[in-house]
PDB file of C-alpha atoms in Angstrom:
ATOM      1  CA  UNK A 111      -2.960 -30.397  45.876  1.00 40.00           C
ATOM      2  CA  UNK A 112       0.133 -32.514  44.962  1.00 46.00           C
ATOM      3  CA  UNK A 113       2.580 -33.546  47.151  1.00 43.00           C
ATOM      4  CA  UNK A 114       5.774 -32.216  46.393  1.00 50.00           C
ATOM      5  CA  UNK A 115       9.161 -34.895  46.181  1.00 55.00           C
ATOM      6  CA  UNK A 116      12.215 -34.853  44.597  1.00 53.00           C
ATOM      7  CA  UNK A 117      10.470 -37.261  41.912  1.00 52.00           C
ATOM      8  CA  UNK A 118       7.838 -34.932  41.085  1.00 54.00           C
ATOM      9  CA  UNK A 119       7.596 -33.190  37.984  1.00 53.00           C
ATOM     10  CA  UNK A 120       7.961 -29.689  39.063  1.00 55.00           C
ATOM     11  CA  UNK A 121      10.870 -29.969  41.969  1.00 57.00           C
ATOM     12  CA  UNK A 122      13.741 -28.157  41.273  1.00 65.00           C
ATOM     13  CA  UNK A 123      16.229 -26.834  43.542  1.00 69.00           C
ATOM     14  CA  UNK A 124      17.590 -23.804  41.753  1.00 73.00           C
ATOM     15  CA  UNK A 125      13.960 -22.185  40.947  1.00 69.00           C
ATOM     16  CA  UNK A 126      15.235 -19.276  43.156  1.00 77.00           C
ATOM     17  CA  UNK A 127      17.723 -16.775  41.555  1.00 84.00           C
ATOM     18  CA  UNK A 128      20.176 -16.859  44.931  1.00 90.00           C
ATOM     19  CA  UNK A 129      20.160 -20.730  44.669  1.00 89.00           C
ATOM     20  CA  UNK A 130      21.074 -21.080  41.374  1.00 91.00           C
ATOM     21  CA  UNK A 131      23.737 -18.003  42.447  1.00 93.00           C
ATOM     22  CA  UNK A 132      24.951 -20.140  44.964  1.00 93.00           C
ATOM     23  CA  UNK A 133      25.198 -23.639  43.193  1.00 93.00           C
ATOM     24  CA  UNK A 134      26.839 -21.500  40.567  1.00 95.00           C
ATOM     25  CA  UNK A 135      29.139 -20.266  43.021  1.00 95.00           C
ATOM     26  CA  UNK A 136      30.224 -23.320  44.805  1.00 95.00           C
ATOM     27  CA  UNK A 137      30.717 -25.241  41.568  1.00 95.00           C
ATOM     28  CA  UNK A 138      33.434 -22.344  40.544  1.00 96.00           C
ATOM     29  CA  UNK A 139      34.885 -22.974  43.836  1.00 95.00           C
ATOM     30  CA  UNK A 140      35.430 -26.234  43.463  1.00 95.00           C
ATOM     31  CA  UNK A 141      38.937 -27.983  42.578  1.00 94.00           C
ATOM     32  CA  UNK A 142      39.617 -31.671  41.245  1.00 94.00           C
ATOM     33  CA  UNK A 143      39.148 -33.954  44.098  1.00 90.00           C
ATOM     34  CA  UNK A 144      42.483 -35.500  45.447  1.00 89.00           C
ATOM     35  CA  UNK A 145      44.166 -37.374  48.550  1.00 89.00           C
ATOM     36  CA  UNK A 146      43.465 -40.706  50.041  1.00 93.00           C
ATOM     37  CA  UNK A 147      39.743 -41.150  48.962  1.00 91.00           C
ATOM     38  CA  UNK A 148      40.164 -40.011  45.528  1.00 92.00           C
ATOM     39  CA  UNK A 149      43.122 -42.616  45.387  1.00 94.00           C
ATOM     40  CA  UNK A 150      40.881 -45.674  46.864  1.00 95.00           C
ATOM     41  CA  UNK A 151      37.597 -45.064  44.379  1.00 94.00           C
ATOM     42  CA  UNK A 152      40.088 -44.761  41.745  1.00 95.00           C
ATOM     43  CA  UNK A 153      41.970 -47.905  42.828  1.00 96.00           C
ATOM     44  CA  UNK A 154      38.609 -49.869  43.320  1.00 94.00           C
ATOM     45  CA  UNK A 155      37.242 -48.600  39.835  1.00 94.00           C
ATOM     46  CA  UNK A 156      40.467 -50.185  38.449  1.00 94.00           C
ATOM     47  CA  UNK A 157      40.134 -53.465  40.094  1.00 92.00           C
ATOM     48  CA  UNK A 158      36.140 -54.050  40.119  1.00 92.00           C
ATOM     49  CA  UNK A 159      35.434 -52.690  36.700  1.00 92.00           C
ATOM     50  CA  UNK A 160      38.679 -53.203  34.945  1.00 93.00           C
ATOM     51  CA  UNK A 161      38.268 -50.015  32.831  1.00 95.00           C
ATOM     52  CA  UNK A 162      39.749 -50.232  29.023  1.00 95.00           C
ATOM     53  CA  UNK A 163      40.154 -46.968  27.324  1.00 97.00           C
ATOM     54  CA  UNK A 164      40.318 -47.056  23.479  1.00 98.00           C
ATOM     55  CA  UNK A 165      41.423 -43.654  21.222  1.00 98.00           C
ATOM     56  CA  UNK A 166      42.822 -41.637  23.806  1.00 97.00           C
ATOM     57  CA  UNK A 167      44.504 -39.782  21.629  1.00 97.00           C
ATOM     58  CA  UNK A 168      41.603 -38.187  20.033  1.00 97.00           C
ATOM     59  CA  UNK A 169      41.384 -36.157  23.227  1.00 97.00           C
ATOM     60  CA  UNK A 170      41.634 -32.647  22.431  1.00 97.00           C
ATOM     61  CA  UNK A 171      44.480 -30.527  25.022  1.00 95.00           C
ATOM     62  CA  UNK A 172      41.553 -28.090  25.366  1.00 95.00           C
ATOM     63  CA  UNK A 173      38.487 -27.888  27.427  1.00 96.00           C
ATOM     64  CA  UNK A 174      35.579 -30.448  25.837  1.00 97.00           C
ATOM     65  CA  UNK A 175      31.932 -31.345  26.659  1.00 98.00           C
ATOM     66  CA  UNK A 176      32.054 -34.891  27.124  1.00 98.00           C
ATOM     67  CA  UNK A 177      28.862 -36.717  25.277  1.00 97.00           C
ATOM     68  CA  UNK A 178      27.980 -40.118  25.735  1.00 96.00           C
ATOM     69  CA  UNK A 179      25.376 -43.114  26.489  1.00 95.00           C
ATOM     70  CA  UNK A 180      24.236 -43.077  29.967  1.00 92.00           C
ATOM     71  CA  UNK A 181      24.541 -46.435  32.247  1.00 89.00           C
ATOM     72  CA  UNK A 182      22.285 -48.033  34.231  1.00 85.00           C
ATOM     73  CA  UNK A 183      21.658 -45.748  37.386  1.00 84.00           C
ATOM     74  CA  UNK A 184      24.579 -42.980  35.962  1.00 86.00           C
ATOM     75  CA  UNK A 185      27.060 -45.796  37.216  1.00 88.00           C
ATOM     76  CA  UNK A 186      29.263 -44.570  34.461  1.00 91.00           C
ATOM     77  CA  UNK A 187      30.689 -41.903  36.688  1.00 91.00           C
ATOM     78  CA  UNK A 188      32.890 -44.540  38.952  1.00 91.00           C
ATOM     79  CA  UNK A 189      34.334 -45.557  35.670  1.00 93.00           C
ATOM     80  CA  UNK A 190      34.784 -42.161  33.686  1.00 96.00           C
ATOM     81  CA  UNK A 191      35.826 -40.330  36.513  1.00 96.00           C
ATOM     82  CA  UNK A 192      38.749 -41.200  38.284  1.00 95.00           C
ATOM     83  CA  UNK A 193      40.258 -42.948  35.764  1.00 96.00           C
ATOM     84  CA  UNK A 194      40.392 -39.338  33.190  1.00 97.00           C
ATOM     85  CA  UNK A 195      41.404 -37.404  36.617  1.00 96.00           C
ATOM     86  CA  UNK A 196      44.265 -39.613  37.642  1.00 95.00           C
ATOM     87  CA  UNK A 197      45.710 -40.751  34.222  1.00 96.00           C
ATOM     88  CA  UNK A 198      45.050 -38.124  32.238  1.00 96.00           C
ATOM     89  CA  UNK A 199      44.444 -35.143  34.278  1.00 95.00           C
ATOM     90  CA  UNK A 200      41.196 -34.126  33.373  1.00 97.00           C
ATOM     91  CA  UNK A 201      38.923 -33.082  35.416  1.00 97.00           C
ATOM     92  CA  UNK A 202      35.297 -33.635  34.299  1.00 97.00           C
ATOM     93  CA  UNK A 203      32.362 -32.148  35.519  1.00 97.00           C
ATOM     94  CA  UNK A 204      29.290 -34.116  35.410  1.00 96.00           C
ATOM     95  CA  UNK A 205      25.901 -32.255  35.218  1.00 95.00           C
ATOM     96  CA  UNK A 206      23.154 -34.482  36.926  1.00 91.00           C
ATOM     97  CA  UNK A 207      19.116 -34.186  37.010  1.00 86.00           C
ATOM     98  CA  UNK A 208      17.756 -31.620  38.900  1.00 84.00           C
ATOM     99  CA  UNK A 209      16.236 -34.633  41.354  1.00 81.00           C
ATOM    100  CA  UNK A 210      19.615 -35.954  42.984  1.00 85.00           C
ATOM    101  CA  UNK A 211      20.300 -31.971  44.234  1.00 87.00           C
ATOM    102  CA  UNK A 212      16.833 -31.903  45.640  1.00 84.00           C
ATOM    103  CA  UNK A 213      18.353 -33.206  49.286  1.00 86.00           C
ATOM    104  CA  UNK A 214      21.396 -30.589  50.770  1.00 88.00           C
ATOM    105  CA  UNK A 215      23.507 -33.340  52.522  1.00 89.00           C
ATOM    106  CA  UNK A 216      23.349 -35.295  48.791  1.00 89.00           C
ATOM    107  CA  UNK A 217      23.766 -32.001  46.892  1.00 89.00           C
ATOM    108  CA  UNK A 218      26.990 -30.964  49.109  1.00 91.00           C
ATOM    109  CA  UNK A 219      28.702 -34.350  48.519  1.00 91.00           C
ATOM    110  CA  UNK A 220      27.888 -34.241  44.823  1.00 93.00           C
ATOM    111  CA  UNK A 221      29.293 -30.514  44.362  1.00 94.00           C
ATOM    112  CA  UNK A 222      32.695 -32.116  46.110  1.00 92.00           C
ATOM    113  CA  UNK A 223      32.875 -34.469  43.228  1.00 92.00           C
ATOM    114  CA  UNK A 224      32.745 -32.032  41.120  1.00 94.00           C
ATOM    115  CA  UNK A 225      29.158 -32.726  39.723  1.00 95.00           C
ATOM    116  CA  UNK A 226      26.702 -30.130  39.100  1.00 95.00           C
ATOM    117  CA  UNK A 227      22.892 -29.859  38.207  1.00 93.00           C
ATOM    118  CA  UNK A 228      21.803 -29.903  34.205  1.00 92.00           C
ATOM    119  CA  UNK A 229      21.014 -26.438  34.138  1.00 93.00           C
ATOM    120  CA  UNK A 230      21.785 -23.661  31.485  1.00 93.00           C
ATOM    121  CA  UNK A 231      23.326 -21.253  33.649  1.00 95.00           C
ATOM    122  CA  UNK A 232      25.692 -23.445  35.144  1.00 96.00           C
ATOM    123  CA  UNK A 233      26.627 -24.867  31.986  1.00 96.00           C
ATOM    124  CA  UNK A 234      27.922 -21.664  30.512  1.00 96.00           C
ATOM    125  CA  UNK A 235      29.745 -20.678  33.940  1.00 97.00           C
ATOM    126  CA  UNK A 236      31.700 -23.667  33.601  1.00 97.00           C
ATOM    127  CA  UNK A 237      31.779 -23.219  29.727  1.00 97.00           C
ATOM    128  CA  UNK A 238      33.250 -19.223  30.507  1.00 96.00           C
ATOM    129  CA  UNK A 239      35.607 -20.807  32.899  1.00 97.00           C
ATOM    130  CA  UNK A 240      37.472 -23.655  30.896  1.00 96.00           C
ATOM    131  CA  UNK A 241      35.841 -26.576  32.286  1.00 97.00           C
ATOM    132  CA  UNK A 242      35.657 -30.082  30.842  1.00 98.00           C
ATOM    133  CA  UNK A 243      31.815 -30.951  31.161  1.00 98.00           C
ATOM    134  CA  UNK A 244      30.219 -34.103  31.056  1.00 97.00           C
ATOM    135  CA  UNK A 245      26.608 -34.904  29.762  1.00 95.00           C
ATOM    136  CA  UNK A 246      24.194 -37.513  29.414  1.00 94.00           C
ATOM    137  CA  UNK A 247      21.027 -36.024  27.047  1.00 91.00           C
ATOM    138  CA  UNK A 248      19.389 -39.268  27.881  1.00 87.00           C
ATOM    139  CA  UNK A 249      19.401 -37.800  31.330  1.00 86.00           C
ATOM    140  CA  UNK A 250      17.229 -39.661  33.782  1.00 82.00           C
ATOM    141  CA  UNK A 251      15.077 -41.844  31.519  1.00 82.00           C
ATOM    142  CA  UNK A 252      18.081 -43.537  29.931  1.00 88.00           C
ATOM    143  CA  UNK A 253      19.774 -44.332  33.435  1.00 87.00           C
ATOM    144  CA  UNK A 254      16.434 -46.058  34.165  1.00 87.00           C
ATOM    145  CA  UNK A 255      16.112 -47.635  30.805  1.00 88.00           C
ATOM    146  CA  UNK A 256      14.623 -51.314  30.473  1.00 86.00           C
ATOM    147  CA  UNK A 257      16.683 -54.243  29.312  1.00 87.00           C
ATOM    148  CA  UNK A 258      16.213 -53.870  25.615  1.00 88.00           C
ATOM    149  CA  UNK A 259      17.212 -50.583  25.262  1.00 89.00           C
ATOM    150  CA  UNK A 260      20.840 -51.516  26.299  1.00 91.00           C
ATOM    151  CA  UNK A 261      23.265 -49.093  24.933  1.00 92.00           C
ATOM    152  CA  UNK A 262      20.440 -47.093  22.888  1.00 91.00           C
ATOM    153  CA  UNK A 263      20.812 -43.660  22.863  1.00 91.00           C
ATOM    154  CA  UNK A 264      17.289 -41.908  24.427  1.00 88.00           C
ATOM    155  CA  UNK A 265      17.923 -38.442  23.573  1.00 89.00           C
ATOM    156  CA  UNK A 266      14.695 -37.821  22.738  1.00 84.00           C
ATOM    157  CA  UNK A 267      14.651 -33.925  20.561  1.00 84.00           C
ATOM    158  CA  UNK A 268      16.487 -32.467  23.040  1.00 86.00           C
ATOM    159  CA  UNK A 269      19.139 -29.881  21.033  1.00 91.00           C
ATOM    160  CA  UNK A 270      20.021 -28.089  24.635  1.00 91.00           C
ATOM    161  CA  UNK A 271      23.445 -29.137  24.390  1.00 92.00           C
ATOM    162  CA  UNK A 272      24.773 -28.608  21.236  1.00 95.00           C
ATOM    163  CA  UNK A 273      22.945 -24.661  21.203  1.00 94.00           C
ATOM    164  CA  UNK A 274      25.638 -24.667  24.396  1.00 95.00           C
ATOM    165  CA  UNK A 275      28.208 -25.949  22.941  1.00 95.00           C
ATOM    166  CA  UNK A 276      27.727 -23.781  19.735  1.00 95.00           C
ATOM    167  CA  UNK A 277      27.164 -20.473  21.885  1.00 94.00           C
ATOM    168  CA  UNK A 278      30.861 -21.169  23.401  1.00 95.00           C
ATOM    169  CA  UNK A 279      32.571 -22.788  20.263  1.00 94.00           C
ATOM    170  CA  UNK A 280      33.321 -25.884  22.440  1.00 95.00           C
ATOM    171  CA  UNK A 281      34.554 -29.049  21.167  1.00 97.00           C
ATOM    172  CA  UNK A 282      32.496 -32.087  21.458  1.00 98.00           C
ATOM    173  CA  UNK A 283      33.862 -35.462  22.271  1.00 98.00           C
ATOM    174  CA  UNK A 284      31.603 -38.246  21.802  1.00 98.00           C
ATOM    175  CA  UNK A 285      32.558 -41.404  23.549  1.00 98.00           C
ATOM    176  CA  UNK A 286      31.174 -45.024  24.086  1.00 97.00           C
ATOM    177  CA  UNK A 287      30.958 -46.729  27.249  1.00 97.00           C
ATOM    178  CA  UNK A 288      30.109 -50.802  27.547  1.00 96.00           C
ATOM    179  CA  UNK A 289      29.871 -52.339  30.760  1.00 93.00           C
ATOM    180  CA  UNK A 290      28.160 -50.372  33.266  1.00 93.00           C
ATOM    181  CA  UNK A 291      25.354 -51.682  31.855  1.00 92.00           C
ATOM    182  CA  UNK A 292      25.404 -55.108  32.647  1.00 91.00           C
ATOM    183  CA  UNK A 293      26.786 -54.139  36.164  1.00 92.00           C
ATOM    184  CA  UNK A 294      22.819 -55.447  37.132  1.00 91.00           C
ATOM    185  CA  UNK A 295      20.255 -57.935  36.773  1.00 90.00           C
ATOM    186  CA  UNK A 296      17.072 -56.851  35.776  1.00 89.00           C
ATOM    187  CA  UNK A 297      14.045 -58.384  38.284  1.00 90.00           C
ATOM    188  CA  UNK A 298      11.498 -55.695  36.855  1.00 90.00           C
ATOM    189  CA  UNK A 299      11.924 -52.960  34.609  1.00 89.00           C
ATOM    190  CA  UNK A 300      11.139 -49.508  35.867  1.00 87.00           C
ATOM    191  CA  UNK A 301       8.137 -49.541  33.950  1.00 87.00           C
ATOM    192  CA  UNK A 302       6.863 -52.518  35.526  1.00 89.00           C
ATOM    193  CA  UNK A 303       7.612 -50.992  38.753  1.00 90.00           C
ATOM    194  CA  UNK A 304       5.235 -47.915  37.752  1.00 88.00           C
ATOM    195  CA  UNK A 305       3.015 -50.169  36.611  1.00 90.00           C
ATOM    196  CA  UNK A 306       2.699 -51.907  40.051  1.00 91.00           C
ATOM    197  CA  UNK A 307       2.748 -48.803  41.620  1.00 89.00           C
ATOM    198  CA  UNK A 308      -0.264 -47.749  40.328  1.00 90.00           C
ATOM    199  CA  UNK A 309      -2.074 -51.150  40.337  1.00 88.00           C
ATOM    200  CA  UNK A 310      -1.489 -50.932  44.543  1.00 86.00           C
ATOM    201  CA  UNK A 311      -2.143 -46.953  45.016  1.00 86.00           C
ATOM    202  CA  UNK A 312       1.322 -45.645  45.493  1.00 85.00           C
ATOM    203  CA  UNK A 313       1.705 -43.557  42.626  1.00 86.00           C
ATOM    204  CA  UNK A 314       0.553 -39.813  41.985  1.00 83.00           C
ATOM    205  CA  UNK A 315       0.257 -38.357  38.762  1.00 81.00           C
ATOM    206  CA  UNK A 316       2.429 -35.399  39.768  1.00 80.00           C
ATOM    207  CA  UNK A 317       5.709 -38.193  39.736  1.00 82.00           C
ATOM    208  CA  UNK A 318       8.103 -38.606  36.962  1.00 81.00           C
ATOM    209  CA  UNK A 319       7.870 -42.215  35.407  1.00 81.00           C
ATOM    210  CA  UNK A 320      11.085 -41.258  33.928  1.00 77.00           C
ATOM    211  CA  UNK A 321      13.328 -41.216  37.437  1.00 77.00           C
ATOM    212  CA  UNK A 322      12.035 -44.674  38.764  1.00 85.00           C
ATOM    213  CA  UNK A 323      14.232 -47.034  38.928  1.00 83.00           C
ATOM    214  CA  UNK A 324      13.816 -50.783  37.930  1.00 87.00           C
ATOM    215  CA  UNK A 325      14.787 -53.604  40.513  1.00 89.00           C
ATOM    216  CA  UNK A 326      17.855 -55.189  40.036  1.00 89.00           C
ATOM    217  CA  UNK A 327      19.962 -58.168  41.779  1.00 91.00           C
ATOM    218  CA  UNK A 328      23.937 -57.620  41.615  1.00 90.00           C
ATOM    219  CA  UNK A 329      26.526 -59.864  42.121  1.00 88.00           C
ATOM    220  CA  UNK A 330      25.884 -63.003  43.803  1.00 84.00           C
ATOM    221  CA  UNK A 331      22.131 -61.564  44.652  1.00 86.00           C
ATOM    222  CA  UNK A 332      23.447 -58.672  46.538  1.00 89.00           C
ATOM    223  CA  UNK A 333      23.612 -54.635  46.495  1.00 88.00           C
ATOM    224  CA  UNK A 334      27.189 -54.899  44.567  1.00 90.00           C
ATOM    225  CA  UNK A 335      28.042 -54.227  41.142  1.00 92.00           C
ATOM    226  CA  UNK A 336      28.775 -57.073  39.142  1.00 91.00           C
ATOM    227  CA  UNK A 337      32.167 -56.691  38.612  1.00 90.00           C
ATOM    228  CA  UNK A 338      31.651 -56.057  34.773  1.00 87.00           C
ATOM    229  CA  UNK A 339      34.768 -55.092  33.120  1.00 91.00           C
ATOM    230  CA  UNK A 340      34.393 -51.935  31.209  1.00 95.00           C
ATOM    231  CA  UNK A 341      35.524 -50.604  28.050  1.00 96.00           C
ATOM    232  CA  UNK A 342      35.508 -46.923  27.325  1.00 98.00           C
ATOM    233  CA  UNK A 343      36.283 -45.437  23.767  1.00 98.00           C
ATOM    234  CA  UNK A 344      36.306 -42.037  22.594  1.00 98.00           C
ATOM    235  CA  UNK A 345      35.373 -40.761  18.851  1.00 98.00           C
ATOM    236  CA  UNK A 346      36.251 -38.627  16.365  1.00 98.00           C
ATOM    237  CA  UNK A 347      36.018 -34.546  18.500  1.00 98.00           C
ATOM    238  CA  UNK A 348      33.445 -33.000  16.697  1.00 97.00           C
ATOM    239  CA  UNK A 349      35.274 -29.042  17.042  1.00 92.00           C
ATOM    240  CA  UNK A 350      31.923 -26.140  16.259  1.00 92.00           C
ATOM    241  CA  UNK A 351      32.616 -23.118  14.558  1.00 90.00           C
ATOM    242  CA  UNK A 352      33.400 -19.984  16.605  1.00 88.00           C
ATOM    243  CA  UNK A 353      30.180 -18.414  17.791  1.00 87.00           C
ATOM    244  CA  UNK A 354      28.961 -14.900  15.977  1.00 85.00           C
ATOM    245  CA  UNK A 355      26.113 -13.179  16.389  1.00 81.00           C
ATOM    246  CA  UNK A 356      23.709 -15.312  14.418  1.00 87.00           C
ATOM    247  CA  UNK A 357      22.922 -18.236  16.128  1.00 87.00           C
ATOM    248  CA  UNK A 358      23.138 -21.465  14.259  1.00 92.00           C
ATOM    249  CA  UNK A 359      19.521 -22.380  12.797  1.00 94.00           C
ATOM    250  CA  UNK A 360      17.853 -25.546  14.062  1.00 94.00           C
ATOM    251  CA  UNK A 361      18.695 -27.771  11.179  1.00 95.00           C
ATOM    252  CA  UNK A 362      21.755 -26.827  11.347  1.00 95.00           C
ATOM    253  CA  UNK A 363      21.472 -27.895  15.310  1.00 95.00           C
ATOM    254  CA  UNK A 364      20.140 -31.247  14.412  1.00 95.00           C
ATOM    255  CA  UNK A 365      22.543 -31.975  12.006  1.00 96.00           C
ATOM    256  CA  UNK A 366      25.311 -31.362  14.537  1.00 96.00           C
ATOM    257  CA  UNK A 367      23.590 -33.190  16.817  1.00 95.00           C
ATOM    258  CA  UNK A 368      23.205 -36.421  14.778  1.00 96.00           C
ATOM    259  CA  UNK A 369      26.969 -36.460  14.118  1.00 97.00           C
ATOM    260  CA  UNK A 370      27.114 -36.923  17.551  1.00 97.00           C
ATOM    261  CA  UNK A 371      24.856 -39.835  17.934  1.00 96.00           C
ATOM    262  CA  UNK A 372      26.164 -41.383  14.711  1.00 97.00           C
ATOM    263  CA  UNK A 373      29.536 -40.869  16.342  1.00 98.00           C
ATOM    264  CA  UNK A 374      28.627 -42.412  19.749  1.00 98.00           C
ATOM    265  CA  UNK A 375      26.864 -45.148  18.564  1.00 97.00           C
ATOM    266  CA  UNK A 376      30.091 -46.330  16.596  1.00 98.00           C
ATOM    267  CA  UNK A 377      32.090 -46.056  19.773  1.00 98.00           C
ATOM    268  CA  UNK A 378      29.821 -48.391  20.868  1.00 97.00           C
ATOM    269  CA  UNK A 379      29.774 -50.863  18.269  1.00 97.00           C
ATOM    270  CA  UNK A 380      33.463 -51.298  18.177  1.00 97.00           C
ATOM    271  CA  UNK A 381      33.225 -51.878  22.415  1.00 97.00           C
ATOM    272  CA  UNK A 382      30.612 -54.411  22.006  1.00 96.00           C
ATOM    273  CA  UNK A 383      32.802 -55.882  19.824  1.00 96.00           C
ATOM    274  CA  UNK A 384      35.786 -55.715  21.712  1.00 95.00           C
ATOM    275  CA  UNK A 385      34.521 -56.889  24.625  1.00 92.00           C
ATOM    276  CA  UNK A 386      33.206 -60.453  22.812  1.00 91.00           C
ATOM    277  CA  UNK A 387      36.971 -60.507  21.479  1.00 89.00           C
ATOM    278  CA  UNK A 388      38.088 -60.442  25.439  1.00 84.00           C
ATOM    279  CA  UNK A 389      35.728 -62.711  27.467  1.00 78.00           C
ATOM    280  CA  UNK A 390      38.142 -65.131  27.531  1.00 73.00           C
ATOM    281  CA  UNK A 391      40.522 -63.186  29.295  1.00 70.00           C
ATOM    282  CA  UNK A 392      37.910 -63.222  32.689  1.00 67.00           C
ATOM    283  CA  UNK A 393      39.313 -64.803  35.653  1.00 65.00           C
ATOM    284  CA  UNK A 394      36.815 -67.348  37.122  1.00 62.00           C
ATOM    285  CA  UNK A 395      35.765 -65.430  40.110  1.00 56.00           C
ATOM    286  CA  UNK A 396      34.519 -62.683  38.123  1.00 58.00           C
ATOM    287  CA  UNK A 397      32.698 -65.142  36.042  1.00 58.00           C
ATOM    288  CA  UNK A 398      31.074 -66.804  39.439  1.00 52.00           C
ATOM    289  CA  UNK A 399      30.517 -62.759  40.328  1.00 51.00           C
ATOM    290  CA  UNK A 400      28.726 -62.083  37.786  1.00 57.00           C
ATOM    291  CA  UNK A 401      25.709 -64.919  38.042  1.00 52.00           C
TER     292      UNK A 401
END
């Protein structure tokens, strides 16, 4: 019989009814965080990853699901986050893999953010109640990518999503994020580190290859972030049509769906870009940081 962890395939936290009730429930319940330790990440994420925000104004004064590439280890959150809360008042709400709700103490402190699990249900009770979402469909496989898929989308077919966002009429904002990527130094990729797991007897077959991280080395060989600076740019909202009572047919899903990606991977571009045009603007203890 398989051992059950939050890395195995079939873990998940809100298989019970009054679970799901309850993370439901205390996500509702939850307000945008504030005081002094909402002012100190947001402060630190200004000075350690010098966040650059490009096309603000294509941000919609209306609640949005927020869809974009997905950093190394979901890092992206300590430069999305604060910064959209405490200059421009929005109040995302990340939904994360069922595996980081798997522990309570971890769940709690995640809720508090303001993060939720990637489930349905949840999604359309913060859909019904005005919420700015944020999601990653690369979910845990593309915050685990290896080194060459840098700023690749991994969606995979997933169309979850968009059916969402079509079922409430919400408007989609794509966005770009470079940076967070880079905040590491690959040692092994995480599929070298299944690999070795295997080879040495650690692994079962009931894990999820997907979840496990690579090793990495941050700044100046040590548990810190580089201090990467990051640049964060928003696309063209892609606004759905009012739902009806026919559903929107999978091509037409797809189709949506690739505007997306097309739109996302543009952001991109133009940050990848940007960010060449600026490396001469780094101070030269960030440079030393970052070998």
């Amino acid at each position: 019989m398989a051992v059950k962890t939050p890395l195995s395939r079939d873990s998940n936290p809100l298989s019970e009814s009054e679970a799901l009730r309850e993370h439901i429930n205390r996500a509702l319940a939850t307000s945008p965080p504030s005081g002094l330790e909402e002012k100190l990440i947001y402060r630190l994420s200004k000075f350690w990853f010098r966040p650059e925000l490009h096309n603000t104004d294509r941000l919609p004064d209306r609640p949005c699901l927020f869809i974009g590439n997905h950093a190394l280890f979901g890092l992206d959150g300590f430069v999305i986050l604060p910064v959209l809360l405490q200059e421009y008042g929005r109040f995302l709400r990340p939904m994360g893999d069922k595996f980081l709700f798997s522990q309570p103490s971890v769940a709690k402190t995640l809720l508090r953010r303001g993060a939720t699990m990637g489930h349905p249900d949840v999604a359309r009770a913060l859909m019904a109640h005005d919420q700015d979402i944020l999601v990653f469909p690369g979910g845990a496989h593309e915050a685990v990518k290896p080194s060459r898929d840098r700023y690749q989308l991994q969606w995979k077919e997933r169309l979850g999503f968009i059916r969402l966002a079509a079922e409430f009429g919400y408007t989609i904002v794509p966005f770009g994020l470079v940076g967070p990527d880079e905040f590491y130094e690959y040692l092994l990729d995480s599929e070298q580190v299944v690999k070795l797991l295997k080879q040495y007897g650690f692994w079962s077959d009931n894990m999820r290859p997907d979840a496990i991280p690579p090793l990495l080395r941050g700044a100046l060989g040590t548990p810190l972030p580089r201090p990467q600076a990051s640049y964060l740019s928003f696309g063209e909202p892609l606004t759905l049509p009012p739902p009806t009572k026919r559903a929107p047919s999978v091509k037409q899903l797809r189709a949506w769906r690739a505007t997306v990606a097309e739109r996302i991977d543009q952001e991109i571009a133009d940050m990848l870009l940007r960010r060449e045009q600026s490396r001469h603007t780094l101070g030269i203890l960030r440079r030393l940081a970052n070998v």
